[in-house]
C-alpha positions as a printed NumPy array, in Angstrom:
array([[-104.232,  -15.708,   20.847],
       [-100.4  ,  -15.292,   20.912],
       [ -99.262,  -11.783,   20.804],
       [ -95.826,  -12.51 ,   20.9  ],
       [ -93.393,  -15.379,   20.157],
       [ -92.566,  -15.552,   23.867],
       [ -96.326,  -16.301,   24.367],
       [ -96.23 ,  -19.193,   21.885],
       [ -93.106,  -20.586,   23.839],
       [ -94.99 ,  -20.394,   27.061],
       [ -97.897,  -22.151,   25.824],
       [ -95.658,  -24.938,   24.305],
       [ -93.75 ,  -25.379,   27.433],
       [ -96.939,  -25.648,   29.629],
       [ -97.982,  -28.396,   27.184],
       [ -94.735,  -30.255,   28.061],
       [ -95.479,  -29.419,   32.037],
       [ -98.913,  -30.94 ,   31.627],
       [ -97.586,  -34.008,   29.843],
       [ -96.265,  -35.175,   33.09 ],
       [ -92.768,  -34.352,   32.132],
       [ -89.908,  -34.589,   34.937],
       [ -87.454,  -33.185,   32.428],
       [ -87.745,  -30.329,   29.904],
       [ -84.879,  -28.715,   27.804],
       [ -85.492,  -25.491,   26.02 ],
       [ -82.811,  -24.315,   23.675],
       [ -83.436,  -20.742,   22.045],
       [ -80.924,  -19.69 ,   19.458],
       [ -80.993,  -16.083,   18.165],
       [ -79.242,  -14.327,   15.178],
       [ -80.006,  -11.185,   13.404],
       [ -82.166,  -13.013,   10.969],
       [ -83.798,  -16.159,   12.743],
       [ -85.017,  -17.344,   16.228],
       [ -84.707,  -21.08 ,   16.497],
       [ -86.778,  -22.851,   19.444],
       [ -86.448,  -26.392,   20.565],
       [ -88.752,  -27.535,   23.487],
       [ -87.83 ,  -31.46 ,   24.535],
       [ -89.617,  -33.205,   27.222],
       [ -89.504,  -36.764,   28.53 ],
       [ -93.468,  -36.653,   29.185],
       [ -96.129,  -39.183,   28.038],
       [ -95.851,  -38.63 ,   24.358],
       [ -98.061,  -38.99 ,   21.515],
       [ -99.052,  -41.869,   19.121],
       [ -98.442,  -41.479,   15.382],
       [-102.324,  -40.908,   15.194],
       [-102.512,  -38.279,   17.853],
       [ -99.321,  -36.576,   16.285],
       [-101.208,  -36.224,   13.023],
       [-104.062,  -34.859,   14.474],
       [-102.445,  -32.202,   16.908],
       [-102.085,  -29.793,   13.859],
       [-105.892,  -29.682,   13.425],
       [-107.242,  -26.665,   15.482],
       [-110.357,  -28.6  ,   16.086],
       [-108.783,  -31.589,   17.634],
       [-108.059,  -31.667,   21.464],
       [-107.963,  -34.955,   23.593],
       [-110.467,  -33.372,   25.999],
       [-108.49 ,  -34.338,   29.192],
       [-106.574,  -31.457,   29.723],
       [-109.503,  -28.867,   29.11 ],
       [-112.811,  -31.273,   29.244],
       [-115.199,  -28.594,   28.076],
       [-113.031,  -27.197,   25.273],
       [-113.443,  -28.26 ,   21.712],
       [-110.112,  -26.824,   20.326],
       [-106.524,  -27.066,   20.558],
       [-104.969,  -24.022,   19.101],
       [-101.268,  -24.046,   20.317],
       [ -99.938,  -26.124,   17.598],
       [-102.133,  -24.876,   14.658],
       [-100.875,  -21.398,   15.787],
       [ -97.321,  -22.377,   15.719],
       [ -97.612,  -24.027,   12.218],
       [ -99.561,  -21.106,   10.921],
       [ -97.213,  -18.403,   12.019],
       [ -94.021,  -20.052,   10.791],
       [ -95.804,  -21.175,    7.668],
       [ -96.772,  -17.706,    6.786],
       [ -93.463,  -15.869,    7.638],
       [ -91.13 ,  -18.133,    5.933],
       [ -90.201,  -20.334,    9.035],
       [ -90.131,  -24.016,    9.581],
       [ -91.252,  -26.45 ,   12.198],
       [ -91.026,  -30.042,   13.229],
       [ -92.837,  -32.051,   16.012],
       [ -91.681,  -35.603,   16.975],
       [ -93.055,  -37.601,   19.476],
       [ -93.012,  -41.203,   21.086],
       [ -95.509,  -42.823,   23.394],
       [ -93.754,  -42.84 ,   26.913],
       [ -90.637,  -41.163,   25.729],
       [ -91.695,  -37.415,   25.189],
       [ -92.174,  -35.033,   22.424],
       [ -89.841,  -32.422,   20.823],
       [ -91.108,  -29.163,   19.089],
       [ -88.98 ,  -27.25 ,   17.025],
       [ -89.535,  -23.982,   15.173],
       [ -87.669,  -21.67 ,   13.171],
       [ -88.949,  -18.037,   12.978],
       [ -87.802,  -15.477,    9.918],
       [ -87.096,  -12.321,   12.171],
       [ -86.951,  -10.392,    8.926],
       [ -90.411,  -11.129,    7.833],
       [ -92.517,   -8.256,    8.476],
       [ -95.688,  -10.408,    9.481],
       [ -93.396,  -12.506,   12.267],
       [ -94.867,  -11.4  ,   15.612],
       [ -92.335,   -9.54 ,   18.118],
       [ -90.242,  -11.621,   20.165],
       [ -91.639,  -10.387,   23.409],
       [ -89.757,  -10.426,   26.716],
       [ -87.396,  -13.397,   27.483],
       [ -86.96 ,  -12.562,   31.273],
       [ -90.631,  -12.54 ,   31.475],
       [ -90.99 ,  -15.611,   29.51 ],
       [ -88.312,  -17.469,   31.538],
       [ -90.032,  -16.33 ,   34.945],
       [ -92.976,  -17.485,   33.743],
       [ -92.278,  -20.93 ,   32.907],
       [ -89.755,  -21.384,   35.578],
       [ -92.885,  -21.186,   37.892],
       [ -95.216,  -23.388,   36.1  ],
       [ -96.227,  -25.851,   38.802],
       [ -94.988,  -29.323,   39.195],
       [ -92.184,  -31.479,   40.051],
       [ -89.744,  -31.352,   37.059],
       [ -86.37 ,  -29.864,   36.105],
       [ -86.225,  -27.262,   33.409],
       [ -82.808,  -26.401,   31.573],
       [ -82.948,  -23.22 ,   29.446],
       [ -80.197,  -22.597,   27.168],
       [ -80.272,  -19.061,   25.437],
       [ -77.635,  -18.51 ,   22.64 ],
       [ -77.297,  -15.332,   20.73 ],
       [ -75.096,  -14.675,   17.67 ],
       [ -74.381,  -11.963,   15.206],
       [ -76.714,   -8.997,   15.23 ],
       [ -73.731,   -6.572,   16.07 ],
       [ -72.927,   -8.166,   19.587],
       [ -69.478,   -7.227,   20.485],
       [ -68.729,  -10.32 ,   22.781],
       [ -71.423,  -13.097,   21.958],
       [ -70.183,  -15.281,   24.991],
       [ -71.064,  -12.759,   27.264],
       [ -74.806,  -12.957,   26.047],
       [ -75.17 ,  -16.827,   26.022],
       [ -76.501,  -18.462,   29.412],
       [ -78.028,  -21.417,   30.871],
       [ -80.861,  -21.591,   33.516],
       [ -81.618,  -24.473,   35.652],
       [ -84.742,  -24.689,   37.443],
       [ -83.551,  -26.556,   40.611],
       [ -80.447,  -24.12 ,   40.996],
       [ -82.841,  -21.172,   40.594],
       [ -85.196,  -22.834,   43.517],
       [ -82.277,  -23.77 ,   45.518],
       [ -80.401,  -20.243,   45.49 ],
       [ -83.674,  -18.15 ,   46.25 ],
       [ -85.679,  -20.413,   48.461],
       [ -89.199,  -19.357,   48.869],
       [ -89.697,  -18.704,   45.015],
       [ -93.265,  -17.341,   45.473],
       [ -92.597,  -14.306,   47.682],
       [ -92.873,  -11.005,   46.006],
       [ -89.364,  -10.122,   46.868],
       [ -87.99 ,  -13.105,   45.601],
       [ -90.046,  -12.839,   42.463],
       [ -88.495,   -9.316,   42.066],
       [ -85.063,  -10.732,   42.575],
       [ -85.534,  -13.38 ,   39.914],
       [ -86.831,  -10.918,   37.636],
       [ -83.943,   -8.61 ,   37.954],
       [ -81.398,  -11.548,   37.545],
       [ -83.153,  -12.566,   34.319],
       [ -83.142,   -9.148,   32.963],
       [ -79.446,   -8.934,   34.045],
       [ -78.644,  -11.907,   31.931],
       [ -80.354,  -10.265,   28.857],
       [ -78.32 ,   -7.126,   29.041],
       [ -75.723,   -6.433,   26.439],
       [ -72.956,   -6.451,   29.205],
       [ -74.332,   -9.892,   30.779],
       [ -74.271,   -8.145,   34.081]])
C-alpha cells in the first residue's frame, strides 16, 4: 500500500528499472494546487493487450513475482488520481518503453501526502542496475519568492561519479544532505 505519493512514484520507477531500461527520465512539477509526475523509460515496453490488462489489480505477468497473483502499482495510481480529481495516462510500445503520467490534485482532502522527495530520490537513485536516471524537479507558485532557486535536475551518473562508493554510510548521509539542500527554500 502507498502511504504517500512518493511511495507511489518509487513503485512506478522500480517498474521502469525492472523493465530493463537503460534510461529513465522522471519529471516532477509542483504548483500550489497540483503535482504532475511523468516517468519515461526505454525498457521492454508493453503490447496493447498487456497495456489494457495492467489496470486490473488481479493481473500480473508472473515474471517479476512468480508467486504473486496481483499487481497493484498501476491500479493504485489510477484509483488515487480518479478518486481525488486528478488524471493519468500510460503509453507503451514493445521494444521502445513506457511513459506513465499522473496529475494529483493537492487541494483534494483525500489526496495522500506528498512524502519526502529527498528520501524518494535517494531511494530510486540507489535501485540496482546499470541505467541512467535523470530527475527534474520544478516548483512554481505556492508563495515561492524565487522559483528558479527551487528547480533542479539530478543525473544518476553524475551523483555516482561525484560520490564514489555510493553505498558507504557516510556517502549515503552526504547524498541525503545534498538532496535535502536542493529541497530547501533557499536552494542551499
